[in-house]
Coordinates of C-alpha atoms and ligand atoms in Angstrom, one line a residue:
M666 CA -12.5 3.1 20.6
S667 CA -10.4 4.9 23.8
K668 CA -7.9 7.4 24.2
S669 CA -4.1 7.2 24.4
K670 CA -1.7 9.4 25.1
G671 CA 2.1 9.6 23.2
Y672 CA 4.0 11.9 21.5
A673 CA 3.7 12.7 17.8
A674 CA 5.7 14.5 14.8
M675 CA 2.6 16.8 14.0
S676 CA 4.2 17.5 10.3
P677 CA 7.4 16.6 8.9
K678 CA 10.5 17.7 10.6
A679 CA 8.6 19.2 13.4
P680 CA 9.7 18.2 16.6
L681 CA 7.7 15.8 18.8
V682 CA 4.9 16.8 21.2
P683 CA 2.7 15.4 23.5
Y684 CA -0.6 13.8 21.4
S685 CA -3.7 12.3 22.4
F686 CA -5.2 9.8 20.0
D687 CA -7.6 6.5 19.7
R688 CA -6.7 3.0 20.1
R689 CA -9.0 0.5 19.0
E690 CA -11.2 -1.5 21.4
P691 CA -9.8 -5.2 21.9
R692 CA -11.2 -7.8 19.4
E693 CA -11.5 -11.5 20.1
H694 CA -7.8 -12.1 19.6
D695 CA -6.4 -8.7 20.7
V696 CA -3.8 -8.2 23.5
V697 CA -3.9 -5.0 25.2
I698 CA -0.4 -3.5 26.5
E699 CA 0.8 -1.3 28.9
I700 CA 4.2 0.0 27.3
K701 CA 7.1 0.2 29.8
Y702 CA 9.8 0.7 27.4
C703 CA 10.6 1.9 23.6
G704 CA 13.6 2.0 21.9
I705 CA 14.4 5.2 19.6
C706 CA 15.3 3.9 16.2
H707 CA 17.1 6.0 13.4
S708 CA 14.0 5.0 11.3
D709 CA 12.0 7.1 13.7
I710 CA 14.0 9.6 12.9
H711 CA 14.1 9.1 9.2
Q712 CA 10.3 9.0 8.9
T713 CA 9.1 11.8 11.2
R714 CA 11.3 13.8 9.1
D715 CA 9.5 12.1 6.0
E716 CA 13.3 11.3 4.2
W717 CA 12.2 8.1 2.7
S718 CA 9.8 9.9 0.4
D719 CA 11.6 8.7 -2.4
Y720 CA 10.6 5.3 -1.9
Q721 CA 7.3 5.5 0.5
E722 CA 3.5 6.1 -1.0
E723 CA 2.8 8.1 1.7
S724 CA 3.8 9.4 5.5
I725 CA 0.9 9.7 7.3
F726 CA 0.7 12.9 10.3
P727 CA 0.6 13.3 13.1
M728 CA 3.0 10.4 13.1
V729 CA 3.5 8.8 16.6
P730 CA 6.8 6.5 16.2
G731 CA 8.1 4.0 18.1
H732 CA 8.5 -0.3 16.9
E733 CA 11.0 -1.3 19.7
I734 CA 8.0 -2.0 22.0
A735 CA 8.4 -3.9 25.7
G736 CA 5.5 -4.0 27.8
V737 CA 3.2 -6.2 30.2
V738 CA -0.3 -7.4 29.0
T739 CA -3.2 -5.9 30.9
A740 CA -6.3 -7.1 28.9
V741 CA -6.6 -9.9 26.5
G742 CA -9.7 -10.6 24.0
S743 CA -11.9 -13.8 24.8
K744 CA -10.2 -15.9 22.2
V745 CA -6.5 -15.1 23.2
T746 CA -4.3 -18.1 23.7
K747 CA -0.7 -17.2 23.5
H748 CA -0.4 -14.4 26.1
K749 CA -2.3 -13.6 28.9
I750 CA -2.3 -10.9 31.7
G751 CA 0.9 -9.9 33.2
D752 CA 3.2 -11.2 30.6
K753 CA 6.2 -9.4 29.5
V754 CA 5.4 -9.2 26.0
G755 CA 6.8 -7.1 22.7
V756 CA 5.7 -5.6 19.2
G757 CA 8.4 -4.9 16.8
C758 CA 8.1 -3.1 13.1
F759 CA 5.0 -4.6 12.2
V760 CA 1.1 -5.4 13.8
D761 CA -0.3 -7.5 11.1
S762 CA 0.1 -8.8 7.5
C763 CA -2.3 -10.6 5.0
R764 CA -1.7 -14.1 6.5
T765 CA -2.4 -16.2 3.5
C766 CA 0.2 -15.0 0.8
A767 CA 3.3 -17.6 0.2
E768 CA 5.7 -15.0 2.1
C769 CA 3.0 -15.2 4.9
K770 CA 3.1 -18.7 5.0
R771 CA 7.0 -18.9 5.1
G772 CA 7.0 -16.8 8.3
L773 CA 8.1 -13.8 6.3
E774 CA 5.3 -11.6 7.0
Q775 CA 7.7 -8.5 6.9
Y776 CA 7.8 -9.2 3.1
C777 CA 3.9 -10.1 2.7
S778 CA 3.2 -9.8 -0.7
V779 CA -0.3 -8.3 -0.1
Q780 CA 0.4 -5.6 2.9
T781 CA 2.8 -5.7 5.9
I782 CA 0.8 -3.3 8.2
W783 CA 3.5 -1.0 10.1
T784 CA 3.5 -0.4 13.6
Y785 CA 3.2 3.5 12.9
N786 CA 3.0 5.3 9.6
G787 CA 1.2 2.7 8.0
R788 CA -2.7 1.7 7.7
D789 CA -4.6 -0.9 9.2
K790 CA -7.0 -3.1 7.3
E791 CA -9.8 -0.8 7.7
G792 CA -7.6 2.3 6.4
N793 CA -6.9 3.8 9.6
P794 CA -3.5 5.0 10.2
T795 CA -1.5 2.8 12.9
Y796 CA 0.5 4.7 15.9
G797 CA 3.8 3.4 17.8
G798 CA 5.0 2.7 20.9
Y799 CA 5.8 6.5 21.9
S800 CA 2.5 5.9 23.9
D801 CA 1.2 4.6 26.9
R802 CA -0.6 1.3 25.5
I803 CA -1.1 -0.6 22.3
V804 CA -3.5 -2.9 20.7
V805 CA -2.1 -5.6 18.9
D806 CA -3.3 -9.5 17.5
E807 CA -1.8 -12.1 19.7
N808 CA -0.4 -13.8 16.5
Y809 CA 2.1 -10.3 16.1
V810 CA 3.2 -10.2 19.8
L811 CA 6.5 -11.5 20.9
R812 CA 7.6 -13.5 24.5
M813 CA 9.9 -11.3 26.3
P814 CA 13.4 -13.1 27.8
S815 CA 12.4 -13.7 31.2
N816 CA 15.8 -13.6 32.4
L817 CA 17.1 -10.3 31.1
P818 CA 16.0 -6.4 32.0
L819 CA 12.9 -5.3 29.8
D820 CA 14.3 -2.1 29.0
A821 CA 17.7 -3.3 27.5
C822 CA 15.8 -6.2 25.2
A823 CA 13.3 -3.7 24.1
P824 CA 15.6 -2.6 21.6
L825 CA 16.0 -6.3 20.3
L826 CA 12.5 -6.1 18.8
C827 CA 14.0 -3.8 15.9
A828 CA 18.0 -3.6 16.1
G829 CA 18.1 -7.0 17.3
I830 CA 16.2 -8.7 14.6
T831 CA 17.6 -6.6 11.8
L832 CA 21.3 -8.1 12.5
Y833 CA 20.4 -11.6 13.8
S834 CA 18.1 -12.2 10.4
P835 CA 20.9 -11.6 7.6
L836 CA 23.6 -13.1 10.0
R837 CA 21.6 -16.6 10.3
Q838 CA 20.7 -16.4 6.3
W839 CA 24.4 -16.1 5.4
Q840 CA 25.3 -18.6 8.0
A841 CA 27.8 -16.2 10.2
G842 CA 29.2 -18.7 12.4
P843 CA 32.7 -20.4 13.2
G844 CA 35.1 -19.9 10.6
K845 CA 33.3 -16.8 9.2
K846 CA 34.7 -13.5 8.9
V847 CA 32.1 -10.8 9.3
A848 CA 32.4 -7.1 9.2
I849 CA 30.0 -4.7 11.1
V850 CA 30.0 -1.3 9.1
G851 CA 28.8 1.7 11.4
M852 CA 28.3 0.7 15.5
G853 CA 25.4 2.4 16.3
G854 CA 21.9 1.2 17.6
L855 CA 22.1 -1.9 14.8
G856 CA 25.7 -2.2 14.7
H857 CA 26.7 -2.8 18.2
M858 CA 24.0 -5.6 18.2
G859 CA 25.5 -7.2 15.3
V860 CA 28.7 -7.2 16.9
K861 CA 27.1 -9.1 19.9
L862 CA 25.0 -11.5 17.7
A863 CA 27.8 -12.1 15.2
H864 CA 30.2 -13.1 18.3
A865 CA 27.8 -15.2 20.0
L866 CA 27.0 -17.0 16.6
G867 CA 30.9 -17.6 17.0
A868 CA 31.8 -15.7 13.7
E869 CA 35.2 -13.4 13.8
V870 CA 33.9 -10.1 13.8
T871 CA 35.5 -6.9 12.5
V872 CA 33.8 -3.4 13.3
L873 CA 34.3 -0.6 10.6
S874 CA 33.4 2.4 12.4
Q875 CA 34.2 6.2 11.2
S876 CA 36.8 6.3 14.1
L877 CA 38.6 4.5 16.8
K878 CA 36.2 6.3 19.4
K879 CA 34.5 3.3 20.1
Q880 CA 37.2 1.0 19.7
A881 CA 37.1 -0.3 23.7
D882 CA 33.3 -0.8 23.2
G883 CA 33.6 -2.9 20.5
K884 CA 36.2 -5.1 22.1
R885 CA 33.9 -5.1 25.1
L886 CA 31.0 -6.4 23.2
G887 CA 33.0 -8.9 21.2
A888 CA 34.7 -7.5 18.4
D889 CA 37.9 -9.0 17.6
H890 CA 39.2 -6.6 15.2
F891 CA 38.5 -2.5 15.2
Y892 CA 39.3 0.1 12.2
A893 CA 38.4 3.4 11.3
T894 CA 37.2 4.1 7.8
S895 CA 38.6 7.4 8.3
D896 CA 42.1 6.0 7.6
P897 CA 42.5 5.3 3.9
D898 CA 45.1 1.9 4.9
T899 CA 42.0 0.6 6.4
F900 CA 40.7 -0.5 3.0
T901 CA 44.3 -1.6 2.0
K902 CA 44.9 -3.7 4.8
L903 CA 41.4 -5.5 4.7
A904 CA 40.6 -5.8 1.1
N905 CA 39.5 -8.8 -0.2
S906 CA 39.1 -10.5 3.0
F907 CA 35.4 -10.9 4.7
D908 CA 33.1 -13.5 4.1
L909 CA 30.0 -11.4 4.9
I910 CA 29.6 -7.4 5.6
I911 CA 26.2 -6.1 7.1
N912 CA 26.2 -2.3 6.6
T913 CA 24.0 -0.6 9.0
V914 CA 24.8 2.9 8.1
S915 CA 22.1 5.4 7.7
A916 CA 23.7 8.0 5.5
K917 CA 25.4 7.6 2.0
M918 CA 28.8 6.4 1.6
D919 CA 30.9 4.8 -1.2
W920 CA 29.3 1.1 -1.2
N921 CA 32.3 0.2 -3.7
E922 CA 34.8 0.9 -1.3
Y923 CA 33.3 -1.7 1.1
L924 CA 32.5 -4.2 -1.8
S925 CA 36.6 -4.0 -2.3
L926 CA 36.6 -5.6 1.3
L927 CA 34.6 -9.1 0.2
R928 CA 36.5 -12.1 -0.7
I929 CA 35.5 -14.3 -3.2
D930 CA 31.6 -15.2 -3.4
G931 CA 31.5 -13.1 -0.2
T932 CA 28.5 -10.9 0.3
M933 CA 27.5 -7.2 1.4
V934 CA 24.2 -7.1 3.0
L935 CA 22.4 -3.3 3.4
V936 CA 20.4 -2.8 6.5
G937 CA 21.0 0.9 6.6
L938 CA 18.5 3.0 4.7
P939 CA 20.1 6.3 3.5
E940 CA 17.8 8.7 1.8
K941 CA 19.1 8.9 -1.7
D942 CA 20.1 6.4 -4.1
V943 CA 23.9 5.1 -3.8
P944 CA 25.8 4.1 -7.3
V945 CA 27.4 0.8 -7.5
G946 CA 30.1 -0.2 -10.1
A947 CA 29.6 -3.3 -11.8
F948 CA 33.4 -4.0 -11.5
S949 CA 32.9 -3.9 -7.5
L950 CA 30.9 -7.3 -8.0
T951 CA 32.2 -8.8 -10.8
A952 CA 36.1 -9.1 -9.6
R953 CA 35.5 -11.6 -7.3
R954 CA 31.9 -12.9 -7.9
R955 CA 30.8 -10.4 -5.2
R956 CA 27.1 -10.1 -4.0
L957 CA 25.1 -7.1 -2.9
A958 CA 21.8 -7.8 -0.8
G959 CA 19.5 -6.4 1.4
S960 CA 17.5 -7.5 4.4
Q961 CA 14.6 -5.8 6.2
I962 CA 14.0 -6.8 9.8
G963 CA 12.3 -10.4 10.6
G964 CA 9.3 -12.6 10.7
I965 CA 7.5 -13.2 13.9
G966 CA 8.6 -16.9 14.2
E967 CA 12.4 -15.6 13.6
T968 CA 11.9 -12.5 15.7
Q969 CA 10.9 -15.1 18.5
E970 CA 13.7 -17.5 18.1
M971 CA 16.1 -14.5 18.0
L972 CA 14.4 -13.1 21.4
D973 CA 15.0 -17.2 23.0
F974 CA 18.3 -16.9 21.8
C975 CA 19.4 -13.6 23.5
S976 CA 18.0 -15.1 26.5
K977 CA 20.2 -18.2 26.3
H978 CA 22.9 -16.6 25.4
G979 CA 22.4 -13.3 28.0
V980 CA 22.6 -10.8 24.8
A981 CA 20.6 -7.6 25.4
C982 CA 21.3 -4.0 24.1
D983 CA 23.5 -1.2 25.8
I984 CA 21.2 1.6 26.3
E985 CA 20.6 5.1 27.7
V986 CA 17.0 5.2 29.5
V987 CA 15.5 8.8 29.1
P988 CA 12.4 10.0 29.6
I989 CA 10.0 11.0 27.0
Q990 CA 10.3 14.8 27.3
K991 CA 14.1 14.2 26.2
L992 CA 12.9 12.8 23.1
N993 CA 14.1 15.9 20.8
E994 CA 17.8 15.7 22.3
A995 CA 18.1 12.2 21.7
Y996 CA 16.8 12.5 18.1
E997 CA 19.8 15.5 17.9
R998 CA 22.3 13.1 19.8
V999 CA 21.6 10.2 17.3
L1000 CA 21.9 12.2 14.5
K1001 CA 25.7 13.0 15.5
S1002 CA 26.5 9.1 16.6
D1003 CA 26.7 10.2 20.2
V1004 CA 24.8 7.3 21.5
R1005 CA 25.9 4.5 23.7
Y1006 CA 24.4 2.6 22.0
R1007 CA 20.5 2.6 21.8
F1008 CA 18.3 5.2 23.4
V1009 CA 15.3 4.1 25.1
I1010 CA 12.3 5.8 26.5
D1011 CA 11.2 5.0 30.1
M1012 CA 7.2 5.2 29.3
A1013 CA 6.7 6.1 33.2
S1014 CA 7.9 9.6 32.2
L1015 CA 4.4 10.1 30.1
T1016 CA 2.6 11.0 33.1
K1017 CA 4.8 13.9 33.6
S1018 CA 3.7 15.3 30.3
Ligands
LIG2253 P1 22.2 4.8 14.3 O1 22.2 4.1 15.8 O2 22.4 6.2 14.2 O3 23.7 4.2 14.0 C1 23.9 3.8 12.4 C2 25.7 4.4 12.7 O4 26.0 4.4 11.1 C3 26.4 5.6 13.5 O5 26.5 5.2 14.9 C4 27.7 5.4 12.9 O6 28.5 4.4 13.7 C5 27.3 5.2 11.5 N1 27.4 6.4 10.6 C6 26.3 7.5 10.7 N2 26.7 8.3 9.5 C7 27.6 7.9 9.0 C8 28.4 8.5 7.8 N3 28.0 9.7 7.4 N4 29.4 8.0 7.4 C9 29.8 6.7 7.6 N5 29.1 6.0 8.8 C10 28.0 6.9 9.3 O7 21.2 4.1 13.3 P2 20.4 2.7 13.7 O8 19.2 2.8 14.6 O9 21.5 1.9 14.2 O10 19.8 2.6 12.3 C11 20.9 2.8 11.3 C12 19.9 2.2 9.5 O11 19.3 1.4 9.8 C13 19.0 3.4 9.5 O12 19.1 4.0 8.1 C14 17.9 3.0 9.8 O13 16.7 3.5 8.9 C15 17.8 1.6 9.0 N6 17.4 0.6 9.6 C16 17.1 -0.5 8.8 C17 16.6 -1.7 9.3 C18 16.1 -2.8 8.2 O14 15.1 -3.5 8.6 N7 16.4 -3.0 6.9 C19 16.0 -1.6 10.2 C20 16.1 -0.7 11.5 C21 16.6 0.6 11.1 P3 29.8 4.7 13.8 O15 30.0 6.0 14.8 O16 30.6 3.5 14.2 O17 30.8 5.1 12.5
LIG2254 ZN1 13.9 0.4 13.5
LIG2255 ZN1 1.0 -11.5 3.3

């Protein structure tokens, strides 16, 4: 074991504070990564505030969040072949899985039927808590470490590891592309990547945001249309018009209203994870053979494919870099939808804590 430094929530809803903890010594297949940047995902806020207690078996405190991890390899185990010292690498929402179940064999490790080992607020195969990327370094098996784009800034690519893949996977699964009308609900961390990726895939992209405040940004990021959902006319104008809606909203909202915007055989995919259940009326679906689906991040192979796609198309995140000491303020601003469009922690600031 060796000591790692980071920031943790010591108990549910507590502000995050400096915290030291143990990381395992690298094993034969492990990669040691010096963390340079880590994105702040809304899931970090949900989890440090224990907002998913209805759906999760346990929340483990002290909790060191962070699953949009970008850094540089500083050491490798004796049998590592996929990464070498000095490589720019990334780690997303999970650090291991069973590797043998049907889902793992299909490259769907995020749906492992035995156990996906989450980057934080999870337990490793020995039952020890996992700690995330708001820290100086992390030790991860080489098979769960990604290669970062070499032609794009590392800080702006960190959020691809959750926000990027969470939108890329359903856009691909439901064939967003030329001739398809795609709506992105909520233009925050996930949503702004949805706009960029759906545009890069060739779809006609509409943003459905609470107001028109982000309209100019939406157009700049690649949206063809932008509507405020606070205006009831929006729902009349856009009724029965989309092939695919990706809903990134973190709060409770009326999903039936959004389902009414799908054309026949259209699908709304939920990626936002509100704290409580949301009712869905059968008529919202039956009226036009509509579908309601969900999606969770992406597997390792698909995440690498997304990173390579972003590298090729010059797609990275719009970020605001913050020192780790501003973490709690950044959380408050995310909660007010006041982030353009992802906070990324500069881990060099950790030495000042
Ligand atoms: P975020 O940056 O806070 O973005 C959420 C956006 O939703 C806001 O920017 C806002 O967009 C809109 N919104 C917020 N409150 C709203 C309300 N009351 N009514 C309507 N719209 C509202 O969060 P994020 O990091 O993108 O994460 C979004 C959600 O996805 C979270 O619940 C997170 O836990 C979840 N998530 C899921 C996965 C997965 O694998 N499924 C992965 C990562 C995150 P506008 O200002 O444009 O309205
Ligand atoms: Zn996330
Ligand atoms: Zn598995």
